[in-house]
mmCIF file of C-alpha atoms (C1' of nucleotides) and ligand atoms in Angstrom:
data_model
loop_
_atom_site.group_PDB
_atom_site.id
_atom_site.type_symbol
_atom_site.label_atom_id
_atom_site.label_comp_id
_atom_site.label_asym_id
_atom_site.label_seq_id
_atom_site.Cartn_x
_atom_site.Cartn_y
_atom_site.Cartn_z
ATOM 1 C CA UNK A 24 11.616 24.895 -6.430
ATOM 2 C CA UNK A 25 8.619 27.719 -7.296
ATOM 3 C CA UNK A 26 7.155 26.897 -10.700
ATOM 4 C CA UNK A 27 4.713 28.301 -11.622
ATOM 5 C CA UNK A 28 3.196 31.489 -10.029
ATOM 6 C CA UNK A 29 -0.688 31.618 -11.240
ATOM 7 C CA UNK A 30 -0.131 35.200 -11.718
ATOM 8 C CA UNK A 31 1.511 34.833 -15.008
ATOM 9 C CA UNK A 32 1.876 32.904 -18.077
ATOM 10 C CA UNK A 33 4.778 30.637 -18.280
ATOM 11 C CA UNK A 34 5.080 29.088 -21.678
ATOM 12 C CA UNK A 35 8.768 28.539 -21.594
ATOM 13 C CA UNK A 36 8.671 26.184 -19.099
ATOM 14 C CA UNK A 37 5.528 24.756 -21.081
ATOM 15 C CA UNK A 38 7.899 24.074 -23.986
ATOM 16 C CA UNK A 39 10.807 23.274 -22.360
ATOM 17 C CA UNK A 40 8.730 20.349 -20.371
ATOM 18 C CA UNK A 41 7.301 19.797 -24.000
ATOM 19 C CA UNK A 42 10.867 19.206 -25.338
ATOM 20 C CA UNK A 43 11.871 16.740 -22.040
ATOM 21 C CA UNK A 44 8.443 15.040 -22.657
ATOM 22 C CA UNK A 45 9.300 14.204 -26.513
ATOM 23 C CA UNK A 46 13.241 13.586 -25.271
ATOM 24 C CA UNK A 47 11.923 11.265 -22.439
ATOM 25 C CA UNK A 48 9.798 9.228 -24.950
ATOM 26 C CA UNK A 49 12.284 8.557 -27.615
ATOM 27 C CA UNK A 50 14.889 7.377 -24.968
ATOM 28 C CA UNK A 51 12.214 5.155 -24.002
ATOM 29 C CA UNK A 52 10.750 3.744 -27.456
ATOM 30 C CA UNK A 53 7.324 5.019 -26.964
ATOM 31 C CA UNK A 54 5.358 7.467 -28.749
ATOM 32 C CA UNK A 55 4.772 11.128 -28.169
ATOM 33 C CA UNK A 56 1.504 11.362 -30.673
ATOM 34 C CA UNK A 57 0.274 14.348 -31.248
ATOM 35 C CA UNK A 58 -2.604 13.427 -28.612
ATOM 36 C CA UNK A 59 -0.412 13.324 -25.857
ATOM 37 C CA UNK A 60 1.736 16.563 -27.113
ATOM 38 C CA UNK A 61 -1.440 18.190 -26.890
ATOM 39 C CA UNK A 62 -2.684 17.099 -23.384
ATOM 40 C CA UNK A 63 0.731 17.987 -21.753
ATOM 41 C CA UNK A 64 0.540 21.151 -23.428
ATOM 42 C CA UNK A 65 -2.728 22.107 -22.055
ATOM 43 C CA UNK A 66 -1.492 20.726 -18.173
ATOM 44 C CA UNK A 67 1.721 22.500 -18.641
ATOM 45 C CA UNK A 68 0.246 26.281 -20.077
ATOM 46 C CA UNK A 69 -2.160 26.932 -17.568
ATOM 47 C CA UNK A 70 -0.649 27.791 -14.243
ATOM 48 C CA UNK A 71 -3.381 25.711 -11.945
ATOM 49 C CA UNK A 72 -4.308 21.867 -11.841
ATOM 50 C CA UNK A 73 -6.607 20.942 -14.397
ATOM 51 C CA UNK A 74 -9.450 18.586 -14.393
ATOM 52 C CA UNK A 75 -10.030 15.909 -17.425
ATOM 53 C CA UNK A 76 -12.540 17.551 -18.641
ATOM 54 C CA UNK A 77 -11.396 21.157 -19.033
ATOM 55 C CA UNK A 78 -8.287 19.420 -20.775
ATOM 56 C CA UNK A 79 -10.895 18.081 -23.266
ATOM 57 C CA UNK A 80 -12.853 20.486 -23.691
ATOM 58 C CA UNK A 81 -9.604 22.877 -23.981
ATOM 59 C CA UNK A 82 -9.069 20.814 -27.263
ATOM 60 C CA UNK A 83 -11.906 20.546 -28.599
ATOM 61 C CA UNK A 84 -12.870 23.012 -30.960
ATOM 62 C CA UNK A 85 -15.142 23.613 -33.923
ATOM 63 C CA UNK A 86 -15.218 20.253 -35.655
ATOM 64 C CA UNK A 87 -13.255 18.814 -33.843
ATOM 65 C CA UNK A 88 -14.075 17.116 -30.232
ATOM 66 C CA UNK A 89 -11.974 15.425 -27.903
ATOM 67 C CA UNK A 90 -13.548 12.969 -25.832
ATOM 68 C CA UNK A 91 -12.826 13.223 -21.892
ATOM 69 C CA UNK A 92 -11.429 9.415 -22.551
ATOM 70 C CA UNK A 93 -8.876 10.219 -24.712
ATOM 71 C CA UNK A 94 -7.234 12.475 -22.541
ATOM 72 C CA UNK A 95 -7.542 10.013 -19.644
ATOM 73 C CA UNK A 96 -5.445 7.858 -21.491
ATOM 74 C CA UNK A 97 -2.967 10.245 -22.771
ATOM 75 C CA UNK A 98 -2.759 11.075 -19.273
ATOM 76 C CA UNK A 99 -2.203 7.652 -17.967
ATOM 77 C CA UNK A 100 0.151 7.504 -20.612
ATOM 78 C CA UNK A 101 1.940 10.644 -19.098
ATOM 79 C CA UNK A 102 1.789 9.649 -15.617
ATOM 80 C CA UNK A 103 3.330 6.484 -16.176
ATOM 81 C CA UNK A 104 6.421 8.062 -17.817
ATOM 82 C CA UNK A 105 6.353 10.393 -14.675
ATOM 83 C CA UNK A 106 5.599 13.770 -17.103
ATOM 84 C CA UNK A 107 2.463 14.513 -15.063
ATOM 85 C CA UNK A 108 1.119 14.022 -11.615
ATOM 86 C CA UNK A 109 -2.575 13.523 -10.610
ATOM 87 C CA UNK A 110 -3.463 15.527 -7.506
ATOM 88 C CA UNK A 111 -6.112 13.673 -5.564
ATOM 89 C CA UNK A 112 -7.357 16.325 -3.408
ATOM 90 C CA UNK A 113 -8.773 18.113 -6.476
ATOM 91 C CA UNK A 114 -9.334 15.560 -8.988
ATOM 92 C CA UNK A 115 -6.659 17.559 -11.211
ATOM 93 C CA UNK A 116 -4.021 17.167 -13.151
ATOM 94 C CA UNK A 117 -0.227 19.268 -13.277
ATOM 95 C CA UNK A 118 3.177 18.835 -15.041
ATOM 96 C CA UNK A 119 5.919 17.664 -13.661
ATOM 97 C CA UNK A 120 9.014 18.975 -13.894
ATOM 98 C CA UNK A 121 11.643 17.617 -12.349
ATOM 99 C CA UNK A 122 13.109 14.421 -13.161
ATOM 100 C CA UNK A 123 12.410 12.298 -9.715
ATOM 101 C CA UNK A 124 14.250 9.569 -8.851
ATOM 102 C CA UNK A 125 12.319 6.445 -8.889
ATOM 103 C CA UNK A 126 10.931 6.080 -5.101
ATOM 104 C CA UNK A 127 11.418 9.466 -4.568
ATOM 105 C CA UNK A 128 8.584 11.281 -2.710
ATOM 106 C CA UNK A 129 7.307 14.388 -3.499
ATOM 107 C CA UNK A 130 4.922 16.740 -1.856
ATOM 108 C CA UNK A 131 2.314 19.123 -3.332
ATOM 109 C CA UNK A 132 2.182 22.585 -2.236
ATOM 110 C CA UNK A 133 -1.871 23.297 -3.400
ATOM 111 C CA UNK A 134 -2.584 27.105 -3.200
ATOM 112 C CA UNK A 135 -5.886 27.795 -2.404
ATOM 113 C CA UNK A 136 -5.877 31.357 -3.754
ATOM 114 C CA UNK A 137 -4.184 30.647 -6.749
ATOM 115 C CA UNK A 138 -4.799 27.290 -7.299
ATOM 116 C CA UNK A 139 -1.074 27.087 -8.755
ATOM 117 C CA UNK A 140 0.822 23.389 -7.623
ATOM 118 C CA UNK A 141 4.271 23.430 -6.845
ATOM 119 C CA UNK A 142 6.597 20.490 -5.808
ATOM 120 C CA UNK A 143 8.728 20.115 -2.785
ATOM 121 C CA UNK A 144 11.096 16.990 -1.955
ATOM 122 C CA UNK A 145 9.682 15.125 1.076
ATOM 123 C CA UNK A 146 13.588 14.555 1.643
ATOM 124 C CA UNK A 147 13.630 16.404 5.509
ATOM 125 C CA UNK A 148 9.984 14.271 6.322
ATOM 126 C CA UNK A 149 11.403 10.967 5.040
ATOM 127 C CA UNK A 150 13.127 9.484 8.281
ATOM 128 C CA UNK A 151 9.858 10.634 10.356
ATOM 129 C CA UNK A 152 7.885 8.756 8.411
ATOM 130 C CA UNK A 153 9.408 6.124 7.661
ATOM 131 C CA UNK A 154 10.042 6.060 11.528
ATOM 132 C CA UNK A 155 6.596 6.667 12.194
ATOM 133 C CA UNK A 156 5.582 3.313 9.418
ATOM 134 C CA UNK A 157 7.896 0.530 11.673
ATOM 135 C CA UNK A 158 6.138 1.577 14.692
ATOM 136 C CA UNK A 159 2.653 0.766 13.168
ATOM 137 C CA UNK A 160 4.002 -2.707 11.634
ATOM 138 C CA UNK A 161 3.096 -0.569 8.250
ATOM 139 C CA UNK A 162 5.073 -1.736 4.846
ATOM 140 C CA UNK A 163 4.140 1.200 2.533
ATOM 141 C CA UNK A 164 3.845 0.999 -0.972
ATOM 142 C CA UNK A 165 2.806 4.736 -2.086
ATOM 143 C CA UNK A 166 2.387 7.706 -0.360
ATOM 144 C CA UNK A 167 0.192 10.868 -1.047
ATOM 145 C CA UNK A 168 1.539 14.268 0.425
ATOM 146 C CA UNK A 169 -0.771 17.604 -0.254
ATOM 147 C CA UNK A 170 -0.532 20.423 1.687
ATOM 148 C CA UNK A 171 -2.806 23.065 1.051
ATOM 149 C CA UNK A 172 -2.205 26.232 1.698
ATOM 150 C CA UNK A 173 -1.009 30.137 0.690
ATOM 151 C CA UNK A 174 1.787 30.511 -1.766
ATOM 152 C CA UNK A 175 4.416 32.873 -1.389
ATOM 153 C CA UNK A 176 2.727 35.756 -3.664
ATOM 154 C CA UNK A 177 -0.647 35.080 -2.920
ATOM 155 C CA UNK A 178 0.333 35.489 0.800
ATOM 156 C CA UNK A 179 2.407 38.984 -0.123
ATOM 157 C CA UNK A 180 -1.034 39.913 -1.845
ATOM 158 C CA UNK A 181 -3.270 39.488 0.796
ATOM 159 C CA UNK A 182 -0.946 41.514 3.201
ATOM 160 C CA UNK A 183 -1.107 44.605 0.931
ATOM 161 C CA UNK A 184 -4.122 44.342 -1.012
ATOM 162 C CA UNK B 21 -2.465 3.214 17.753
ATOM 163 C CA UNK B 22 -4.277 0.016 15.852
ATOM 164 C CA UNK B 23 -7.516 -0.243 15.507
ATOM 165 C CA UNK B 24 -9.428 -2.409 12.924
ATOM 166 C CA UNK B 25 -7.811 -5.505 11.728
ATOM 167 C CA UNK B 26 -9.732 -6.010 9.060
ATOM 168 C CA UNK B 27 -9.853 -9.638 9.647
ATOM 169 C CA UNK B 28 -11.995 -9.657 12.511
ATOM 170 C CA UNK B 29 -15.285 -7.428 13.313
ATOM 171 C CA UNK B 30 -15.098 -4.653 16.333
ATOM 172 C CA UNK B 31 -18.026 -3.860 17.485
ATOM 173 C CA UNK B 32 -17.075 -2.841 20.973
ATOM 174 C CA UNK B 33 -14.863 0.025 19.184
ATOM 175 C CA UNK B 34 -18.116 1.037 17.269
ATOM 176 C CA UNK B 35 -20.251 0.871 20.092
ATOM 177 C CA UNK B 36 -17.674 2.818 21.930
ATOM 178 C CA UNK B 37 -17.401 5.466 18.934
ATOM 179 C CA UNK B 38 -21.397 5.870 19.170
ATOM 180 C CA UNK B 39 -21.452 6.774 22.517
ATOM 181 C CA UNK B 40 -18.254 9.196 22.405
ATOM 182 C CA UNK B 41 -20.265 10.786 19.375
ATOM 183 C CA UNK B 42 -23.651 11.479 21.405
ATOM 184 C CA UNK B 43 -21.325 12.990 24.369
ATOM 185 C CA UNK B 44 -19.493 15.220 22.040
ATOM 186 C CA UNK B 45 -23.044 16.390 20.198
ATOM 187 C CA UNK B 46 -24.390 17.026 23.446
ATOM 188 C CA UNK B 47 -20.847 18.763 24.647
ATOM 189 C CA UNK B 48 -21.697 21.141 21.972
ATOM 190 C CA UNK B 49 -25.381 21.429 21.627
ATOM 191 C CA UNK B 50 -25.722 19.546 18.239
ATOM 192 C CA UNK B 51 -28.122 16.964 17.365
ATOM 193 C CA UNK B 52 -27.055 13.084 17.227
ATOM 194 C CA UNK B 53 -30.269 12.256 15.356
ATOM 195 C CA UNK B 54 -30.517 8.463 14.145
ATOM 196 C CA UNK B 55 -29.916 9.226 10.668
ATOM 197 C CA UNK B 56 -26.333 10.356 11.682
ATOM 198 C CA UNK B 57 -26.083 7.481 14.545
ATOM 199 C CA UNK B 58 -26.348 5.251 11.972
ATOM 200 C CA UNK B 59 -24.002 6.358 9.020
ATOM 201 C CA UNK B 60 -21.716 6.737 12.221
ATOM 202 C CA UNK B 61 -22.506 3.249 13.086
ATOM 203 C CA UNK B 62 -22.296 2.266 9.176
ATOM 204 C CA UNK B 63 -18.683 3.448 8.886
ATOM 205 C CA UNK B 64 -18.019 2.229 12.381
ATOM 206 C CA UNK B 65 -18.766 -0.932 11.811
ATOM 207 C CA UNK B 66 -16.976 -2.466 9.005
ATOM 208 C CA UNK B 67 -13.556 -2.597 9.352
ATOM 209 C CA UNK B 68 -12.287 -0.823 6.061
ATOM 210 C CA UNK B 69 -13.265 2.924 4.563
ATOM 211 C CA UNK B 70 -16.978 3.092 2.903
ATOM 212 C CA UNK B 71 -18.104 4.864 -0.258
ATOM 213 C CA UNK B 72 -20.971 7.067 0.569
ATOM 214 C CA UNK B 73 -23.551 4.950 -1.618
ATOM 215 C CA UNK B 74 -22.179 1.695 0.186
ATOM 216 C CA UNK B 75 -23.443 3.578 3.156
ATOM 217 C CA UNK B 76 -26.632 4.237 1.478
ATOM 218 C CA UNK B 77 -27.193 1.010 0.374
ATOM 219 C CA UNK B 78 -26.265 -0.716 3.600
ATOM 220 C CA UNK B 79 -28.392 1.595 5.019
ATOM 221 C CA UNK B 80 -31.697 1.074 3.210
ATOM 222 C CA UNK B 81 -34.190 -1.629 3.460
ATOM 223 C CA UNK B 82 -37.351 -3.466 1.554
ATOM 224 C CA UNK B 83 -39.918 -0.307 2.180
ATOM 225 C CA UNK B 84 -37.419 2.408 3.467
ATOM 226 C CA UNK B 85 -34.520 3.805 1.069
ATOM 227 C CA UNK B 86 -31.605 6.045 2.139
ATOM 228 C CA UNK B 87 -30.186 8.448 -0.409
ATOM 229 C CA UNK B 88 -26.991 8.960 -0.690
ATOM 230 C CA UNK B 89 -27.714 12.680 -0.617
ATOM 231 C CA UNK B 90 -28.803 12.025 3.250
ATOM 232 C CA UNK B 91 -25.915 10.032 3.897
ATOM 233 C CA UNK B 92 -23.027 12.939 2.485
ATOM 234 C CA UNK B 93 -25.188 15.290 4.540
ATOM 235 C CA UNK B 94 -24.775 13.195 7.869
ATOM 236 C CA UNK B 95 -21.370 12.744 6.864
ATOM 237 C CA UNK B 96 -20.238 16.205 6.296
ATOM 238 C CA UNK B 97 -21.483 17.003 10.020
ATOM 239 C CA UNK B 98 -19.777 14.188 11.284
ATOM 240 C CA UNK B 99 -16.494 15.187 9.531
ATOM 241 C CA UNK B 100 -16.733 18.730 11.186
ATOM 242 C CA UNK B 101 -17.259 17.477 14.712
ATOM 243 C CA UNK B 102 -13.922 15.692 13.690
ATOM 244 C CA UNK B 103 -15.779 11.988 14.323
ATOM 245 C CA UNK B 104 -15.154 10.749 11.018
ATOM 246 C CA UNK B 105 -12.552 11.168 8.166
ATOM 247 C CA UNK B 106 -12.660 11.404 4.495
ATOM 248 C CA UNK B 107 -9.799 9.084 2.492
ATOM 249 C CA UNK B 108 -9.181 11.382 -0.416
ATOM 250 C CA UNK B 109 -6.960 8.542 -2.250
ATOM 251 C CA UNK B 110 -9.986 6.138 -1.739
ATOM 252 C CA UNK B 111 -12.958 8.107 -2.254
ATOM 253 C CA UNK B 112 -14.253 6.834 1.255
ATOM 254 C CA UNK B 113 -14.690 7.629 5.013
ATOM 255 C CA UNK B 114 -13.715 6.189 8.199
ATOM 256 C CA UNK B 115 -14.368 6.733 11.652
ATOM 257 C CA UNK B 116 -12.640 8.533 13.682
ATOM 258 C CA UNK B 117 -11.298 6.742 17.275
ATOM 259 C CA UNK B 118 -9.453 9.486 18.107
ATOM 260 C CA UNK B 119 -9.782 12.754 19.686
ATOM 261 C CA UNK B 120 -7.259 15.217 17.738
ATOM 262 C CA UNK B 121 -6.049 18.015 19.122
ATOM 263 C CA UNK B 122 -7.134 20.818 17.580
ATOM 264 C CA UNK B 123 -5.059 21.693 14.767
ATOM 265 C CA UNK B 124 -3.367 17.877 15.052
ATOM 266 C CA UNK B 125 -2.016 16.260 11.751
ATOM 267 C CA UNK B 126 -3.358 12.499 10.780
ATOM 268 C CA UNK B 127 -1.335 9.985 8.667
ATOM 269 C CA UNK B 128 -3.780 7.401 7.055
ATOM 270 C CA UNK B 129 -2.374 4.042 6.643
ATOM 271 C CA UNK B 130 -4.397 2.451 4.073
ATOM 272 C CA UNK B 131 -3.824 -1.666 3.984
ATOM 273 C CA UNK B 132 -3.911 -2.217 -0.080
ATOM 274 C CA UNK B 133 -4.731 -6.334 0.753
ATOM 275 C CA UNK B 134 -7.738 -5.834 3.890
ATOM 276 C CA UNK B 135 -8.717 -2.202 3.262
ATOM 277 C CA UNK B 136 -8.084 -1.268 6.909
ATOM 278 C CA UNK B 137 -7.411 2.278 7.729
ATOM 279 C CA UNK B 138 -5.936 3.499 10.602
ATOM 280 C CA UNK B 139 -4.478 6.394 11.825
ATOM 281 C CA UNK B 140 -0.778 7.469 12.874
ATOM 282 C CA UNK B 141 0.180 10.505 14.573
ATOM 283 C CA UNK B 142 2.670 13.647 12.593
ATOM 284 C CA UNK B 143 4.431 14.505 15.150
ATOM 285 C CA UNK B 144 7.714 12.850 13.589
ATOM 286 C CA UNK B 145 7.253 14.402 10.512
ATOM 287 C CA UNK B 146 5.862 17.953 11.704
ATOM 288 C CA UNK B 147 9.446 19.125 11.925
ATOM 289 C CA UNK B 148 10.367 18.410 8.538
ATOM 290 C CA UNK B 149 7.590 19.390 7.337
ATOM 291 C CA UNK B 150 7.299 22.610 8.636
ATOM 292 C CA UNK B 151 11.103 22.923 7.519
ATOM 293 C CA UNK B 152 10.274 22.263 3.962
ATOM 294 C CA UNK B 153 7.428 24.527 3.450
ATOM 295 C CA UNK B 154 9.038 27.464 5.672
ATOM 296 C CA UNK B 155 11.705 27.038 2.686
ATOM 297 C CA UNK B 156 9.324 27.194 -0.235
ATOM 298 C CA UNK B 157 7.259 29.913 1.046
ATOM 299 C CA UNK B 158 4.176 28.688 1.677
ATOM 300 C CA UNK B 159 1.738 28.824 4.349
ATOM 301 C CA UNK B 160 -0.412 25.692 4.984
ATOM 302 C CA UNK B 161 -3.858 26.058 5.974
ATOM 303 C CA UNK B 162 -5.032 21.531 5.921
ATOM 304 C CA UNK B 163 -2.592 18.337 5.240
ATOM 305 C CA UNK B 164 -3.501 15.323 3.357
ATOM 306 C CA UNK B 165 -1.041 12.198 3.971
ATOM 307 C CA UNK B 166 -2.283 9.326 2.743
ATOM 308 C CA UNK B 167 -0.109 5.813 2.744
ATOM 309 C CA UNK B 168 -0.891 2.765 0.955
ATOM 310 C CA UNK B 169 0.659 -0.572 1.785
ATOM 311 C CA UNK B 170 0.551 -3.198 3.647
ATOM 312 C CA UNK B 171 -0.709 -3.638 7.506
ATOM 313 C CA UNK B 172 1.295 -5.527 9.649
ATOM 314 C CA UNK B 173 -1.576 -8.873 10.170
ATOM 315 C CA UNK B 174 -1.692 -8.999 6.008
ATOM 316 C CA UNK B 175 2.350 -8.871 5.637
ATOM 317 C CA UNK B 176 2.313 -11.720 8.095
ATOM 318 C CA UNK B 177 -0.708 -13.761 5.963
ATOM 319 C CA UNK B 178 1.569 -13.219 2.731
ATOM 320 C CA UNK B 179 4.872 -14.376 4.931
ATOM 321 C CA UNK B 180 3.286 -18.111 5.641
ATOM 322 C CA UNK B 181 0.135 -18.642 3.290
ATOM 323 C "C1'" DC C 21 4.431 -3.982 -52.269
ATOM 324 C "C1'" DG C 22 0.801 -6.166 -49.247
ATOM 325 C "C1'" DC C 23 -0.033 -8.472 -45.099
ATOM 326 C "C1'" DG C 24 -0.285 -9.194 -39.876
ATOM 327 C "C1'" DG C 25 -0.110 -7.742 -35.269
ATOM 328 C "C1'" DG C 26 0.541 -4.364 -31.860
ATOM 329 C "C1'" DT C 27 -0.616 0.387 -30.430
ATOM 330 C "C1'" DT C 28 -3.291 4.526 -30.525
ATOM 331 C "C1'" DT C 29 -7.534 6.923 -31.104
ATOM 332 C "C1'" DG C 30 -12.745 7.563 -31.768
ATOM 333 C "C1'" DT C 31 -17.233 6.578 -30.157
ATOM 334 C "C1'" DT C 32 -20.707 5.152 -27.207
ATOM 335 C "C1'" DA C 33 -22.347 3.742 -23.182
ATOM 336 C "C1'" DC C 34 -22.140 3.327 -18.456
ATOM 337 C "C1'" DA C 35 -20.583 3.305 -13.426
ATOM 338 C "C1'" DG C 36 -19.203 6.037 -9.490
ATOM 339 C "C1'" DT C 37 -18.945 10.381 -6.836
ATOM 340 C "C1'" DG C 38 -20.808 14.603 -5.277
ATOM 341 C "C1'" DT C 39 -23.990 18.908 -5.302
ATOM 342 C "C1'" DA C 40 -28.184 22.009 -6.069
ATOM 343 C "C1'" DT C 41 -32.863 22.763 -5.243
ATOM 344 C "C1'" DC C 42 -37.180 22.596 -3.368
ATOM 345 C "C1'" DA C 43 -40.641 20.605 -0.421
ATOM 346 C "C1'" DC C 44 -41.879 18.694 3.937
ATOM 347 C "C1'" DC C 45 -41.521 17.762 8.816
ATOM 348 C "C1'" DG C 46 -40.673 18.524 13.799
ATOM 349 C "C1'" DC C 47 -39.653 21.382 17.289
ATOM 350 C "C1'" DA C 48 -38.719 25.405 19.854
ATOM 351 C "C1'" DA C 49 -39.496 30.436 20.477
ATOM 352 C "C1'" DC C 50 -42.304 34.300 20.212
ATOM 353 C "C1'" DG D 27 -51.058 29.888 16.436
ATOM 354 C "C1'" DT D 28 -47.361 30.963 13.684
ATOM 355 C "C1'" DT D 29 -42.896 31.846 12.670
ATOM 356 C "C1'" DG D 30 -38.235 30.380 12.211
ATOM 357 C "C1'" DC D 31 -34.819 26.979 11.829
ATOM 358 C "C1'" DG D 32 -32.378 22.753 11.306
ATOM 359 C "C1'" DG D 33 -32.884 18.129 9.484
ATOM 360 C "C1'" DT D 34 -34.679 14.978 6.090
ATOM 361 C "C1'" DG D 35 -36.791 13.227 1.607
ATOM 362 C "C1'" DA D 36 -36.831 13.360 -3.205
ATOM 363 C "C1'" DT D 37 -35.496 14.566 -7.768
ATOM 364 C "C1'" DA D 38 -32.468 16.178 -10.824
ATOM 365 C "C1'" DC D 39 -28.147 17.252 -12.244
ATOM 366 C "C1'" DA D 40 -22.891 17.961 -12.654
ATOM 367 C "C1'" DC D 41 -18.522 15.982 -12.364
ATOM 368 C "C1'" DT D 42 -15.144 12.076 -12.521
ATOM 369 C "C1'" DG D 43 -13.667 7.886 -14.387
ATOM 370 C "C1'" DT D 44 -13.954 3.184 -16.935
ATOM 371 C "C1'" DA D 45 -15.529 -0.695 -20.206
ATOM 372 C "C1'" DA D 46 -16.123 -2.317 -24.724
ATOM 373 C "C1'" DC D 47 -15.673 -2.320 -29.463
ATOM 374 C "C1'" DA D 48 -14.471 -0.448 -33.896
ATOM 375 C "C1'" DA D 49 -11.511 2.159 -36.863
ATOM 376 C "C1'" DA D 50 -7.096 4.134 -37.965
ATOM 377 C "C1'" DC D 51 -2.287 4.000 -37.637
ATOM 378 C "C1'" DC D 52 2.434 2.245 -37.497
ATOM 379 C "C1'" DC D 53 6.056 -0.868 -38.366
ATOM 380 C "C1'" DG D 54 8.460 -4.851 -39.529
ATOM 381 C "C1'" DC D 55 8.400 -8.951 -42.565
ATOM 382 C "C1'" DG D 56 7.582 -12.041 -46.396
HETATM 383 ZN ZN1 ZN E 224 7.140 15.935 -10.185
HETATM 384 ZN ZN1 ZN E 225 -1.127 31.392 -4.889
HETATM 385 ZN ZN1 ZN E 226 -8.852 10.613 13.621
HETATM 386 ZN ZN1 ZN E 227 -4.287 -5.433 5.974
#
DNA sequence: CGCGGGTTTGTTACAGTGTATCACCGCAAC
DNA sequence: GTTGCGGTGATACACTGTAACAAACCCGCG
């Protein structure tokens, strides 16, 4: 389930989720532009969550500027197809990559050291919860799951530093 | 474990909530000044979570003006001595009627129709949890769950409208 | 080919959220 | 008194996100 591990570059997976991404879209109709190529690119090299605005200003270079607003919408764009997931904790942005089944929950494993994201299935806290809902009377819609925390190597690094 | 309704003002829980807050300042030797009484009694008061500059502008006056510098201030000390709660999926805070244990997880149902917040209790989904990050490595050091839907008094307006 | 209508992008402006900094005040201790 | 400290006021600023409109692009159709 480990993804990414902040410590080092991991382009393959940035190109293999680049190749899904552009597989995903034509299955779909829509349009992988050159845009939105670009803004997965830049959430899927870096190891960490990334904000709008680093994505932009990742992009922009010399002549050229990418507005903050573009890459909002390229990454609405992404979200909606489910390539990319917006971590509210940190305002931030990461790739996704797994293909989730729709209504399937996920959970975001947020190291503070690091700052790499991973994913983990919410399948062994899905009864308690949805236990814990019918007792309230709640009828849920969407759920957020972060857990922040130590990853595996940052916690190794710590113990022998 | 309900609290606010949404549909109806409670200002016995807020008035309760104001005096548990001065008892657990003076527990601990902090200051319940009036600045922090109020945003207490601000976010106590309305039944759904408040944006910091609602607070601010609820909170000022013809002649006297509250900042909403002043008001994050109050607010961060009132989210350390655990009597209030920051939605990160909303951008807003809501009291706290609780007293957590120390170390205690917090579900936040968020009612997407009334705005009401209220809080459920982890312990059904601690296990799995725990399970699921034991498995990926990771050590947590602070949960977010967050879950939007539908309170049971809205689901019931919807039923027979 | 040229036209028409949807989609994508550029550009600007703006709203909303949160923090840094410094000055001032009140109070308690020395 | 004065010194220190926590709280507040005030301004400015950084960061996050959206609205509105124009220009470019794409694609199918006459
Ligand atoms: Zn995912
Ligand atoms: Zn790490
Ligand atoms: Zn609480
Ligand atoms: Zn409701």
């Amino acid at each position: 389930m480990h993804r990414h591990d902040g410590h080092d570059a991991c382009r393959t997976d940035a190109h293999d989720m680049l190749a899904r991404a552009e597989a995903v879209c034509r299955a779909r109709g829509l349009q992988f532009t050159p845009l939105r190529r670009e803004v997965l690119g830049a959430v899927a090299d870096s190891g960490k969550a990334q904000g709008a605005y680093d994505i932009a200003e990742r992009l922009s270079a010399p002549g050229r500027r990418v507005a903050p607003v573009s890459v909002y919408r390229a990454l609405d764009f992404l979200m909606e197809q489910g390539l990319v997931h917006r971590i509210a904790s940190r305002n931030a942005f990461i790739p996704c990559a797994y293909d989730h089944a729709p209504g399937e929950g996920v959970i975001f494993l947020i190291c503070r050291t690091c700052g790499a994201v991973d994913e983990a299935s919410t399948q062994e806290v899905e009864d308690g919860l949805e236990r814990t809902l019918e007792r309230a009377g709640f009828t849920p819609t969407h759920s957020i799951l972060e857990v922040e925390g130590d990853c595996g190597l940052c916690r190794e690094q710590k113990r022998t530093p």
